[in-house]
Amino acid sequence: MQTQLFINNEYVDAKSGETLSVYNPHDESLVAENVQVAGQADVDAAVAAAKAAFKGPWSKLTGPERSKLMLKFADLLDKHATEIAPLESKATGQPVQVTMMLLGMTSSAFRYYAGWTDKIAGEQYPVVDGNYKIVQHEPIGVCAGIGAWNASPAFFGFKIAAAVAVGCTFIYKGSEKSPLALLALGDLVKEAGFPPGVINIISGDGRAGSMLASHMGINKISFTGSVFAGKKVQELAAKSNLKRVVLELGGKSPSIIFDDADIENALVHHSQNFLFNTGQACIAASRTFVHESIAPKFVEALKARFEQFAHTIGAPDDPKTFLGPLVDGKQFERVMNFMEIGKGEAELVTGGGRHGTSGFYVEPTIFLNPKDDARIYREEIFGPVITIRTFKTEEEAIEMANDTEYGLSACVFTTSVSRALRVAGKIESGMVNINSSQTFGMDASFGGYKQSGQGREGGREGVMSYLETKTISINMNV
Ligand code: TXE
């Protein structure tokens, strides 16, 4: 179990002398107590290593040579996933099947972006003013990433794979709640053959995050987490060196179920998919709108599903477990508090309390017809708590779906293609799932409208966001 900082391809103690402890949310047992916490001197050392790598060996490699290392890393990750997954599960309480899936997303990200290393085309324009113009794209340089705990390995992959594919170097800080699996990846970075300093992995909390956001030697930062912290990152980025910023923040995503929807499919997406990761997913569709003509039947059936899934609650290391605990005591208090508030804002259909007497387990919960200003209807709860309202018309459903400060994801359930595309075109969110939910692929952009973030990860946009654009003009008259 690695607990030191991974800087310049070496595991080192933090100069800060500070450590943090990690506890298992299943039973609050101690998992690790000496995880090194990066202080300013450690962040400076990581930036220096990344800068030296960028100016040195890394910038001399060609695209295909970078691809080779990325593919080797992906293979090593797949080979060691079964050893690394439990490190994540012990810290986050996510069932091992979930952390294995997240590690698979990490290696997929490296494989996907390994295909982009030699495919960034420039542009050239006909001479119109005596100048022959070429537009080319160049790596931004030293970049940093900050991730949350709910999909640690995946956030690591989305951010770093795109950056190194185009020749940037990187310092990554995961969540203080789940440092262990990420630190273990350092060994694989080295074994894959990445030169020292290309990928650095540090641990710490918001303070280390702030040091990255305000560091004058970092040219871009990519953040995944809460809106509150994301705004802090953007503030510090502006106040320091106006580093580029990408923000993947929270959501309170709507889902609209029309009267012609495939009900069984809708039930699967609003139970199994919604409850995946114990509801701790930024793209979870937690505000469901059901056409009034099918609502009573749908709610009854969903209640039965939620009560069935309550039986899949269990220890993260039990392969039969689908619902693990919430990540820690802070989140447990937060979700329990929302459940109590909800009982005064809506009708409790099922759940609404703690599950068992130990560990941070809560019951899958459904609230029906929350008041328009209800906190459970307006705020991101980040737990297995869904709210349901009914609607009469398509216009009313779209109006309610868009009535939020967030704009990350949305779902539309209908068998009419024209209605699906009509509604999708009017929903104010970066992603819309038709007859599905929580779909995610590396090949298309991922990100939010409004306060759900800015910029995109994934796909072509994700890789272009690690490049600067330069226009070269050649005087054709000399
Ligand atoms: O997030 P934080 P937390 C939401 C969700 C959750 C709430 C709190 O509602 O209940 O956020 O979760 C680093 N400058 N989401 O506490 O605080 C921090 O160290 C720089 C939704 O986990 O945002 C960690 O690495 N960095 C989200 C990362 O930011 C700072 C997923 C996330 O921590 C910082 C997670 C600062 N001032 C939480 N403060 C999603 N949409 O997926 C903290 N950090």
Short mmCIF file of C-alpha atoms and ligand atoms in Angstrom, two decimals:
data_model
loop_
_atom_site.label_atom_id
_atom_site.label_comp_id
_atom_site.label_asym_id
_atom_site.label_seq_id
_atom_site.Cartn_x
_atom_site.Cartn_y
_atom_site.Cartn_z
CA MET A 1 0.00 0.00 0.00
CA GLN A 2 1.67 3.23 -1.18
CA THR A 3 1.12 6.22 1.12
CA GLN A 4 3.93 8.53 -0.02
CA LEU A 5 3.78 11.23 -2.70
CA PHE A 6 4.75 10.09 -6.21
CA ILE A 7 7.00 12.83 -7.63
CA ASN A 8 9.53 12.47 -10.47
CA ASN A 9 8.84 8.72 -10.64
CA GLU A 10 9.84 8.28 -6.98
CA TYR A 11 7.75 7.75 -3.81
CA VAL A 12 8.80 10.36 -1.27
CA ASP A 13 7.68 11.58 2.16
CA ALA A 14 6.03 14.98 2.19
CA LYS A 15 8.28 17.86 3.23
CA SER A 16 5.21 19.17 5.04
CA GLY A 17 5.61 16.45 7.68
CA GLU A 18 1.81 16.20 7.69
CA THR A 19 -0.12 12.96 7.21
CA LEU A 20 -3.79 12.01 6.89
CA SER A 21 -5.75 8.91 7.83
CA VAL A 22 -8.23 6.91 5.78
CA TYR A 23 -11.15 5.04 7.37
CA ASN A 24 -13.41 2.34 5.94
CA PRO A 25 -17.01 3.63 5.80
CA HIS A 26 -18.28 0.05 6.16
CA ASP A 27 -17.23 -0.11 9.83
CA GLU A 28 -15.19 3.06 10.46
CA SER A 29 -12.05 0.93 10.88
CA LEU A 30 -8.65 2.50 10.15
CA VAL A 31 -7.39 1.67 6.65
CA ALA A 32 -4.22 3.80 6.58
CA GLU A 33 -2.90 6.44 8.96
CA ASN A 34 0.26 7.80 7.40
CA VAL A 35 -0.79 9.04 4.00
CA GLN A 36 1.62 11.86 3.18
CA VAL A 37 0.03 15.31 2.74
CA ALA A 38 1.58 17.65 0.18
CA GLY A 39 2.51 21.11 1.42
CA GLN A 40 3.76 24.05 -0.63
CA ALA A 41 7.31 22.71 -0.91
CA ASP A 42 5.95 19.36 -2.14
CA VAL A 43 3.69 21.01 -4.71
CA ASP A 44 6.64 23.13 -5.85
CA ALA A 45 8.76 19.98 -6.22
CA ALA A 46 6.06 18.27 -8.28
CA VAL A 47 5.69 21.31 -10.54
CA ALA A 48 9.45 21.53 -10.98
CA ALA A 49 9.57 17.84 -11.96
CA ALA A 50 6.71 18.31 -14.43
CA LYS A 51 8.37 21.38 -15.90
CA ALA A 52 11.72 19.63 -16.33
CA ALA A 53 10.01 16.70 -17.99
CA PHE A 54 8.07 18.99 -20.32
CA LYS A 55 11.20 20.87 -21.37
CA GLY A 56 13.28 17.71 -21.44
CA PRO A 57 12.73 14.13 -22.61
CA TRP A 58 8.92 14.22 -22.86
CA SER A 59 8.78 16.94 -25.50
CA LYS A 60 11.20 14.96 -27.69
CA LEU A 61 8.91 11.94 -27.96
CA THR A 62 6.71 11.65 -31.04
CA GLY A 63 2.98 10.97 -30.84
CA PRO A 64 3.30 7.27 -31.62
CA GLU A 65 6.03 6.96 -28.97
CA ARG A 66 3.68 8.55 -26.40
CA SER A 67 0.94 6.17 -27.53
CA LYS A 68 3.15 3.18 -26.80
CA LEU A 69 3.66 4.25 -23.18
CA MET A 70 -0.05 5.01 -22.75
CA LEU A 71 -1.04 1.59 -24.06
CA LYS A 72 1.53 -0.13 -21.87
CA PHE A 73 0.12 1.74 -18.83
CA ALA A 74 -3.41 0.63 -19.76
CA ASP A 75 -2.30 -3.01 -20.00
CA LEU A 76 -0.49 -2.82 -16.65
CA LEU A 77 -3.57 -1.26 -15.08
CA ASP A 78 -5.78 -4.09 -16.34
CA LYS A 79 -3.24 -6.62 -15.10
CA HIS A 80 -3.11 -5.14 -11.56
CA ALA A 81 -6.74 -3.99 -11.25
CA THR A 82 -7.68 -6.81 -8.85
CA GLU A 83 -4.94 -5.70 -6.43
CA ILE A 84 -5.75 -1.98 -6.73
CA ALA A 85 -9.57 -2.10 -6.65
CA PRO A 86 -9.80 -3.15 -2.96
CA LEU A 87 -7.64 -0.14 -2.00
CA GLU A 88 -10.33 2.13 -3.43
CA SER A 89 -13.22 0.11 -1.97
CA LYS A 90 -11.73 0.15 1.54
CA ALA A 91 -11.54 3.96 1.39
CA THR A 92 -14.81 4.81 -0.35
CA GLY A 93 -17.06 1.89 0.54
CA GLN A 94 -17.74 1.31 -3.15
CA PRO A 95 -18.37 -2.38 -3.91
CA VAL A 96 -15.32 -3.98 -5.56
CA GLN A 97 -17.41 -4.51 -8.74
CA VAL A 98 -17.71 -0.70 -8.90
CA THR A 99 -14.04 0.07 -8.30
CA MET A 100 -13.06 -2.60 -10.86
CA MET A 101 -15.34 -0.87 -13.35
CA LEU A 102 -13.81 2.52 -12.56
CA LEU A 103 -10.30 1.17 -13.11
CA GLY A 104 -11.54 -0.20 -16.44
CA MET A 105 -12.64 3.33 -17.33
CA THR A 106 -9.11 4.56 -16.52
CA SER A 107 -7.41 2.10 -18.86
CA SER A 108 -10.07 2.84 -21.52
CA ALA A 109 -9.26 6.54 -21.26
CA PHE A 110 -5.56 5.85 -21.82
CA ARG A 111 -6.32 3.57 -24.78
CA TYR A 112 -8.77 6.06 -26.29
CA TYR A 113 -6.43 9.02 -26.05
CA ALA A 114 -3.44 6.94 -27.17
CA GLY A 115 -5.21 7.07 -30.53
CA TRP A 116 -5.14 10.88 -30.59
CA THR A 117 -1.40 11.46 -30.16
CA ASP A 118 -0.70 11.92 -33.89
CA LYS A 119 -4.10 13.11 -35.08
CA ILE A 120 -4.23 16.75 -34.08
CA ALA A 121 -4.49 18.50 -37.43
CA GLY A 122 -3.61 22.15 -37.96
CA GLU A 123 -5.11 24.45 -40.60
CA GLN A 124 -3.76 26.43 -43.58
CA TYR A 125 -5.53 29.27 -45.39
CA PRO A 126 -5.14 30.68 -48.96
CA VAL A 127 -3.01 33.83 -49.12
CA VAL A 128 -5.33 36.86 -49.06
CA ASP A 129 -3.12 39.62 -47.65
CA GLY A 130 0.33 38.57 -48.82
CA ASN A 131 0.68 36.22 -45.85
CA TYR A 132 0.66 32.43 -45.94
CA LYS A 133 -1.05 31.42 -42.68
CA ILE A 134 -0.67 28.20 -40.74
CA VAL A 135 -2.65 27.47 -37.56
CA GLN A 136 -1.05 24.87 -35.32
CA HIS A 137 -1.83 23.38 -31.92
CA GLU A 138 0.77 23.04 -29.18
CA PRO A 139 0.66 21.35 -25.74
CA ILE A 140 -0.23 23.76 -22.94
CA GLY A 141 2.66 22.44 -20.81
CA VAL A 142 2.48 21.71 -17.06
CA CYS A 143 -1.10 20.87 -16.09
CA ALA A 144 -2.81 19.87 -12.84
CA GLY A 145 -5.91 17.90 -11.97
CA ILE A 146 -8.03 17.72 -8.84
CA GLY A 147 -10.55 14.92 -8.45
CA ALA A 148 -13.39 13.94 -6.18
CA TRP A 149 -13.86 10.59 -4.44
CA ASN A 150 -16.87 9.16 -6.22
CA ALA A 151 -14.94 7.91 -9.27
CA SER A 152 -11.30 8.60 -8.34
CA PRO A 153 -9.53 6.35 -10.87
CA ALA A 154 -11.81 7.46 -13.69
CA PHE A 155 -11.21 11.17 -13.03
CA PHE A 156 -7.46 10.42 -13.01
CA GLY A 157 -7.82 8.76 -16.42
CA PHE A 158 -10.05 11.37 -18.08
CA LYS A 159 -7.71 14.19 -17.15
CA ILE A 160 -4.24 12.72 -17.47
CA ALA A 161 -4.73 10.58 -20.61
CA ALA A 162 -5.87 13.57 -22.69
CA ALA A 163 -3.04 15.73 -21.35
CA VAL A 164 -0.14 13.31 -21.87
CA ALA A 165 -1.51 12.30 -25.29
CA VAL A 166 -0.68 15.77 -26.61
CA GLY A 167 2.60 16.08 -24.72
CA CYS A 168 1.63 17.90 -21.54
CA THR A 169 2.95 16.86 -18.13
CA PHE A 170 0.75 16.50 -15.08
CA ILE A 171 0.36 16.79 -11.31
CA TYR A 172 -2.75 15.01 -9.99
CA LYS A 173 -4.36 15.36 -6.55
CA GLY A 174 -7.19 12.97 -5.77
CA SER A 175 -9.64 13.33 -2.94
CA GLU A 176 -8.29 13.05 0.60
CA LYS A 177 -11.03 10.44 1.09
CA SER A 178 -9.58 8.05 -1.52
CA PRO A 179 -5.81 8.49 -2.01
CA LEU A 180 -4.63 4.88 -1.91
CA ALA A 181 -5.58 3.46 -5.31
CA LEU A 182 -4.30 6.58 -7.06
CA LEU A 183 -0.92 6.40 -5.29
CA ALA A 184 -0.63 2.74 -6.33
CA LEU A 185 -0.81 3.88 -9.97
CA GLY A 186 2.60 5.52 -9.56
CA ASP A 187 4.33 2.14 -9.78
CA LEU A 188 2.54 1.45 -13.06
CA VAL A 189 3.45 4.88 -14.47
CA LYS A 190 7.11 4.08 -13.86
CA GLU A 191 6.87 0.51 -15.17
CA ALA A 192 5.10 1.71 -18.32
CA GLY A 193 8.17 3.78 -19.12
CA PHE A 194 6.92 7.34 -18.65
CA PRO A 195 9.97 9.55 -18.05
CA PRO A 196 10.32 11.02 -14.52
CA GLY A 197 8.09 14.03 -13.90
CA VAL A 198 5.55 13.37 -16.65
CA ILE A 199 2.89 12.12 -14.25
CA ASN A 200 3.07 13.12 -10.57
CA ILE A 201 0.52 12.03 -7.94
CA ILE A 202 0.09 13.87 -4.65
CA SER A 203 -2.32 13.60 -1.71
CA GLY A 204 -3.90 16.27 0.42
CA ASP A 205 -7.13 18.15 0.99
CA GLY A 206 -8.47 21.47 -0.24
CA ARG A 207 -5.33 23.23 0.90
CA ALA A 208 -3.14 21.26 -1.50
CA GLY A 209 -5.83 21.81 -4.13
CA SER A 210 -5.60 25.56 -3.55
CA MET A 211 -1.83 25.42 -3.94
CA LEU A 212 -2.27 23.78 -7.35
CA ALA A 213 -4.95 26.29 -8.40
CA SER A 214 -2.74 29.24 -7.49
CA HIS A 215 0.63 27.89 -8.66
CA MET A 216 2.41 30.19 -11.13
CA GLY A 217 4.15 27.23 -12.78
CA ILE A 218 0.93 25.45 -13.76
CA ASN A 219 -0.70 26.51 -17.04
CA LYS A 220 -3.99 24.63 -16.79
CA ILE A 221 -6.09 23.01 -14.06
CA SER A 222 -8.96 20.55 -14.46
CA PHE A 223 -11.27 20.13 -11.46
CA THR A 224 -14.01 17.62 -10.62
CA GLY A 225 -16.00 18.17 -7.45
CA SER A 226 -18.51 20.48 -5.84
CA VAL A 227 -19.65 23.79 -7.26
CA PHE A 228 -18.39 25.49 -4.10
CA ALA A 229 -14.83 24.22 -4.47
CA GLY A 230 -14.89 24.63 -8.25
CA LYS A 231 -15.58 28.34 -7.87
CA LYS A 232 -12.66 28.62 -5.43
CA VAL A 233 -10.39 26.94 -7.98
CA GLN A 234 -11.47 29.34 -10.70
CA GLU A 235 -10.93 32.32 -8.41
CA LEU A 236 -7.38 31.27 -7.55
CA ALA A 237 -6.60 30.41 -11.17
CA ALA A 238 -7.62 33.95 -12.18
CA LYS A 239 -5.79 35.65 -9.31
CA SER A 240 -2.54 33.76 -9.97
CA ASN A 241 -1.59 33.41 -13.66
CA LEU A 242 -4.96 33.11 -15.39
CA LYS A 243 -4.30 29.40 -15.95
CA ARG A 244 -6.81 27.63 -18.13
CA VAL A 245 -9.63 26.01 -16.14
CA VAL A 246 -11.99 23.11 -16.81
CA LEU A 247 -14.69 22.46 -14.19
CA GLU A 248 -16.78 19.27 -13.91
CA LEU A 249 -19.15 20.05 -11.05
CA GLY A 250 -22.36 18.91 -9.48
CA GLY A 251 -25.77 18.27 -10.93
CA LYS A 252 -29.45 17.84 -10.05
CA SER A 253 -30.32 16.14 -13.29
CA PRO A 254 -33.91 15.82 -14.51
CA SER A 255 -35.50 12.75 -16.06
CA ILE A 256 -38.78 13.00 -17.97
CA ILE A 257 -40.95 9.89 -18.45
CA PHE A 258 -43.69 10.33 -21.04
CA ASP A 259 -46.87 8.28 -21.13
CA ASP A 260 -45.64 6.30 -24.17
CA ALA A 261 -42.34 5.28 -22.50
CA ASP A 262 -41.19 1.67 -22.14
CA ILE A 263 -42.03 1.43 -18.43
CA GLU A 264 -39.81 -1.56 -17.65
CA ASN A 265 -36.83 0.23 -19.19
CA ALA A 266 -37.67 3.40 -17.22
CA LEU A 267 -37.93 1.40 -14.00
CA VAL A 268 -34.47 -0.15 -14.53
CA HIS A 269 -32.92 3.27 -15.12
CA HIS A 270 -34.61 4.87 -12.14
CA SER A 271 -33.73 2.07 -9.75
CA GLN A 272 -30.60 0.12 -10.68
CA ASN A 273 -28.88 2.89 -12.61
CA PHE A 274 -29.93 5.66 -10.25
CA LEU A 275 -28.80 3.66 -7.21
CA PHE A 276 -25.45 2.71 -8.80
CA ASN A 277 -22.55 3.87 -6.59
CA THR A 278 -25.20 4.42 -3.88
CA GLY A 279 -26.44 7.44 -5.80
CA GLN A 280 -23.07 9.19 -5.49
CA ALA A 281 -22.86 10.19 -9.14
CA CYS A 282 -22.79 13.71 -10.52
CA ILE A 283 -24.94 12.60 -13.48
CA ALA A 284 -27.58 10.78 -11.38
CA ALA A 285 -31.06 11.77 -12.52
CA SER A 286 -32.39 12.72 -9.10
CA ARG A 287 -35.36 14.84 -10.25
CA THR A 288 -37.85 12.60 -12.04
CA PHE A 289 -40.94 13.90 -13.85
CA VAL A 290 -43.61 11.31 -14.72
CA HIS A 291 -46.68 11.95 -16.88
CA GLU A 292 -49.70 12.07 -14.57
CA SER A 293 -51.49 9.28 -16.45
CA ILE A 294 -48.84 6.70 -15.58
CA ALA A 295 -47.53 8.14 -12.29
CA PRO A 296 -49.45 6.05 -9.71
CA LYS A 297 -48.43 2.78 -11.39
CA PHE A 298 -44.84 3.91 -11.95
CA VAL A 299 -44.34 5.10 -8.36
CA GLU A 300 -45.79 1.86 -6.95
CA ALA A 301 -43.48 -0.21 -9.13
CA LEU A 302 -40.43 1.94 -8.35
CA LYS A 303 -41.16 1.64 -4.62
CA ALA A 304 -41.05 -2.14 -4.96
CA ARG A 305 -37.72 -1.91 -6.86
CA PHE A 306 -36.16 0.36 -4.24
CA GLU A 307 -37.23 -2.05 -1.50
CA GLN A 308 -35.71 -4.94 -3.47
CA PHE A 309 -32.43 -3.03 -3.83
CA ALA A 310 -32.39 -2.41 -0.08
CA HIS A 311 -31.62 -6.14 0.17
CA THR A 312 -28.46 -5.64 -1.91
CA ILE A 313 -26.93 -3.40 0.76
CA GLY A 314 -23.80 -5.02 2.14
CA ALA A 315 -20.08 -4.97 2.77
CA PRO A 316 -18.08 -3.54 -0.14
CA ASP A 317 -15.88 -6.65 -0.40
CA ASP A 318 -18.88 -8.99 -0.73
CA PRO A 319 -19.39 -9.77 -4.44
CA LYS A 320 -23.17 -9.90 -3.85
CA THR A 321 -23.21 -6.28 -2.69
CA PHE A 322 -24.69 -3.68 -5.05
CA LEU A 323 -25.26 -0.86 -2.54
CA GLY A 324 -22.31 0.03 -0.33
CA PRO A 325 -22.17 2.71 2.38
CA LEU A 326 -21.81 6.43 1.70
CA VAL A 327 -18.19 7.53 1.49
CA ASP A 328 -17.79 8.92 5.01
CA GLY A 329 -19.44 10.40 8.08
CA LYS A 330 -19.68 13.85 6.54
CA GLN A 331 -21.67 12.57 3.56
CA PHE A 332 -23.73 10.31 5.82
CA GLU A 333 -24.74 13.30 7.99
CA ARG A 334 -25.47 15.32 4.85
CA VAL A 335 -27.75 12.70 3.29
CA MET A 336 -29.49 11.85 6.59
CA ASN A 337 -30.11 15.57 7.09
CA PHE A 338 -31.66 15.86 3.64
CA MET A 339 -33.88 12.86 4.41
CA GLU A 340 -35.17 14.54 7.58
CA ILE A 341 -35.74 17.83 5.75
CA GLY A 342 -37.49 15.95 2.95
CA LYS A 343 -40.10 14.52 5.32
CA GLY A 344 -41.35 18.07 5.75
CA GLU A 345 -41.19 18.95 2.06
CA ALA A 346 -42.72 15.95 0.30
CA GLU A 347 -44.45 12.58 0.73
CA LEU A 348 -42.00 9.84 1.78
CA VAL A 349 -42.80 6.80 -0.38
CA THR A 350 -40.05 4.47 0.90
CA GLY A 351 -36.75 4.59 2.82
CA GLY A 352 -35.83 7.80 4.63
CA GLY A 353 -33.44 6.51 7.25
CA ARG A 354 -30.27 4.74 8.24
CA HIS A 355 -29.81 1.12 7.21
CA GLY A 356 -28.55 -1.04 10.08
CA THR A 357 -26.72 0.21 13.14
CA SER A 358 -23.10 0.43 11.96
CA GLY A 359 -21.34 1.90 8.97
CA PHE A 360 -22.58 4.79 6.83
CA TYR A 361 -25.44 2.87 5.19
CA VAL A 362 -28.73 4.56 4.26
CA GLU A 363 -31.99 3.28 2.80
CA PRO A 364 -32.80 3.86 -0.87
CA THR A 365 -35.39 6.63 -0.63
CA ILE A 366 -38.20 8.03 -2.78
CA PHE A 367 -39.91 11.38 -2.14
CA LEU A 368 -43.09 12.22 -4.07
CA ASN A 369 -44.37 15.69 -5.04
CA PRO A 370 -41.83 17.91 -3.28
CA LYS A 371 -42.79 21.56 -2.95
CA ASP A 372 -41.30 23.76 -5.66
CA ASP A 373 -38.85 25.37 -3.24
CA ALA A 374 -38.03 22.12 -1.45
CA ARG A 375 -34.35 21.71 -0.64
CA ILE A 376 -34.48 18.01 -1.62
CA TYR A 377 -35.75 19.19 -5.02
CA ARG A 378 -33.27 22.03 -5.52
CA GLU A 379 -30.00 20.84 -3.99
CA GLU A 380 -27.61 18.03 -4.93
CA ILE A 381 -27.99 15.39 -2.22
CA PHE A 382 -25.41 12.93 -3.57
CA GLY A 383 -27.03 9.83 -2.14
CA PRO A 384 -29.72 7.23 -2.97
CA VAL A 385 -32.54 9.77 -2.73
CA ILE A 386 -34.83 10.45 -5.70
CA THR A 387 -37.65 12.99 -5.97
CA ILE A 388 -40.66 12.48 -8.27
CA ARG A 389 -43.16 15.02 -9.61
CA THR A 390 -45.92 14.61 -12.19
CA PHE A 391 -46.65 16.70 -15.29
CA LYS A 392 -49.46 17.15 -17.80
CA THR A 393 -47.82 18.54 -20.94
CA GLU A 394 -44.45 18.35 -22.70
CA GLU A 395 -43.97 22.12 -22.27
CA GLU A 396 -44.60 21.90 -18.53
CA ALA A 397 -42.10 19.03 -18.17
CA ILE A 398 -39.38 20.92 -20.04
CA GLU A 399 -40.07 24.05 -17.99
CA MET A 400 -39.67 22.14 -14.71
CA ALA A 401 -36.63 20.19 -15.96
CA ASN A 402 -34.81 23.43 -16.81
CA ASP A 403 -35.79 25.20 -13.60
CA THR A 404 -32.43 24.57 -11.88
CA GLU A 405 -29.01 26.25 -11.50
CA TYR A 406 -27.41 23.04 -12.71
CA GLY A 407 -27.18 21.69 -16.26
CA LEU A 408 -25.10 18.53 -16.27
CA SER A 409 -27.22 15.64 -17.58
CA ALA A 410 -30.84 14.70 -18.33
CA CYS A 411 -32.92 11.70 -19.41
CA VAL A 412 -35.94 11.48 -21.72
CA PHE A 413 -38.06 8.33 -21.84
CA THR A 414 -40.42 8.06 -24.82
CA THR A 415 -40.90 5.82 -27.85
CA SER A 416 -41.35 8.82 -30.15
CA VAL A 417 -38.01 9.70 -31.77
CA SER A 418 -39.27 13.10 -32.86
CA ARG A 419 -40.42 13.94 -29.35
CA ALA A 420 -37.14 12.65 -27.87
CA LEU A 421 -35.09 14.89 -30.13
CA ARG A 422 -37.47 17.84 -29.73
CA VAL A 423 -37.25 17.65 -25.94
CA ALA A 424 -33.48 16.93 -25.96
CA GLY A 425 -32.99 20.09 -28.00
CA LYS A 426 -34.75 22.18 -25.36
CA ILE A 427 -33.18 20.71 -22.22
CA GLU A 428 -30.40 22.98 -20.86
CA SER A 429 -27.76 20.38 -20.09
CA GLY A 430 -24.45 19.17 -21.50
CA MET A 431 -25.67 15.59 -21.88
CA VAL A 432 -29.12 14.13 -22.66
CA ASN A 433 -29.82 10.39 -22.48
CA ILE A 434 -32.73 9.09 -24.53
CA ASN A 435 -34.32 5.96 -23.02
CA SER A 436 -31.15 5.50 -20.96
CA SER A 437 -29.21 7.13 -18.10
CA GLN A 438 -25.67 7.74 -16.93
CA THR A 439 -24.24 6.77 -20.31
CA PHE A 440 -20.62 7.74 -20.53
CA GLY A 441 -18.03 7.13 -23.20
CA MET A 442 -14.59 8.56 -23.81
CA ASP A 443 -15.54 9.27 -27.43
CA ALA A 444 -17.98 12.13 -26.82
CA SER A 445 -17.71 15.31 -24.78
CA PHE A 446 -18.75 15.25 -21.10
CA GLY A 447 -19.56 18.41 -19.19
CA GLY A 448 -22.24 20.78 -18.01
CA TYR A 449 -24.23 23.91 -18.77
CA LYS A 450 -24.79 26.64 -16.19
CA GLN A 451 -23.28 25.93 -12.74
CA SER A 452 -22.48 22.32 -13.56
CA GLY A 453 -19.15 23.42 -14.89
CA GLN A 454 -17.29 24.75 -17.85
CA GLY A 455 -15.25 23.18 -20.62
CA ARG A 456 -15.47 19.55 -21.57
CA GLU A 457 -13.67 16.24 -21.01
CA GLY A 458 -13.79 13.26 -23.34
CA GLY A 459 -13.77 13.14 -27.11
CA ARG A 460 -12.08 15.69 -29.34
CA GLU A 461 -12.96 18.63 -27.08
CA GLY A 462 -11.29 16.87 -24.18
CA VAL A 463 -7.99 16.61 -26.01
CA MET A 464 -8.15 20.08 -27.59
CA SER A 465 -8.51 21.57 -24.10
CA TYR A 466 -4.87 20.61 -23.42
CA LEU A 467 -3.62 22.54 -26.46
CA GLU A 468 -2.91 26.17 -27.22
CA THR A 469 -3.52 27.46 -30.76
CA LYS A 470 -0.87 29.44 -32.66
CA THR A 471 -1.15 31.21 -36.02
CA ILE A 472 2.05 31.50 -38.05
CA SER A 473 2.02 34.03 -40.91
CA ILE A 474 4.69 33.93 -43.62
CA ASN A 475 5.28 37.06 -45.66
CA MET A 476 5.04 35.89 -49.25
CA ASN A 477 6.54 39.02 -50.68
CA VAL A 478 10.13 38.43 -49.47
O1 TXE B 1 -16.30 17.66 -2.71
P1 TXE B 1 -15.20 18.77 -2.78
P2 TXE B 1 -16.58 16.65 -1.53
C1 TXE B 1 -20.55 17.41 -4.37
C2 TXE B 1 -21.53 16.55 -3.64
C3 TXE B 1 -20.86 16.36 -2.33
C4 TXE B 1 -20.14 17.70 -2.13
C5 TXE B 1 -18.96 17.59 -1.22
O2 TXE B 1 -22.74 17.29 -3.46
O3 TXE B 1 -21.80 16.16 -1.32
O4 TXE B 1 -19.69 18.05 -3.42
O5 TXE B 1 -18.13 16.50 -1.65
C6 TXE B 1 -10.69 19.36 -3.45
N1 TXE B 1 -9.56 24.37 -3.70
N2 TXE B 1 -19.74 16.59 -5.21
O6 TXE B 1 -16.29 17.21 -0.17
O7 TXE B 1 -15.03 19.46 -1.47
C7 TXE B 1 -10.82 18.20 -2.50
O8 TXE B 1 -9.62 17.99 -1.80
C8 TXE B 1 -9.08 23.33 -4.41
C9 TXE B 1 -20.17 16.40 -6.57
O9 TXE B 1 -15.86 15.41 -1.93
O10 TXE B 1 -15.53 19.56 -3.96
C10 TXE B 1 -11.13 17.06 -3.46
O11 TXE B 1 -9.95 16.59 -4.06
N3 TXE B 1 -9.47 22.06 -4.23
C11 TXE B 1 -19.03 15.96 -7.43
C12 TXE B 1 -11.99 17.75 -4.53
O12 TXE B 1 -11.68 19.13 -4.43
C13 TXE B 1 -10.41 21.81 -3.27
C14 TXE B 1 -18.26 14.84 -6.83
C15 TXE B 1 -13.50 17.54 -4.33
O13 TXE B 1 -13.82 17.96 -3.05
C16 TXE B 1 -10.96 22.84 -2.49
C17 TXE B 1 -17.91 15.14 -5.48
C18 TXE B 1 -10.50 24.16 -2.74
N4 TXE B 1 -10.97 25.20 -2.03
C19 TXE B 1 -18.67 15.98 -4.68
N5 TXE B 1 -11.85 22.28 -1.62
C20 TXE B 1 -19.51 15.50 -8.78
N6 TXE B 1 -20.30 16.33 -9.41
O14 TXE B 1 -19.16 14.42 -9.22
C21 TXE B 1 -11.85 20.95 -1.86
N7 TXE B 1 -10.98 20.66 -2.85
#
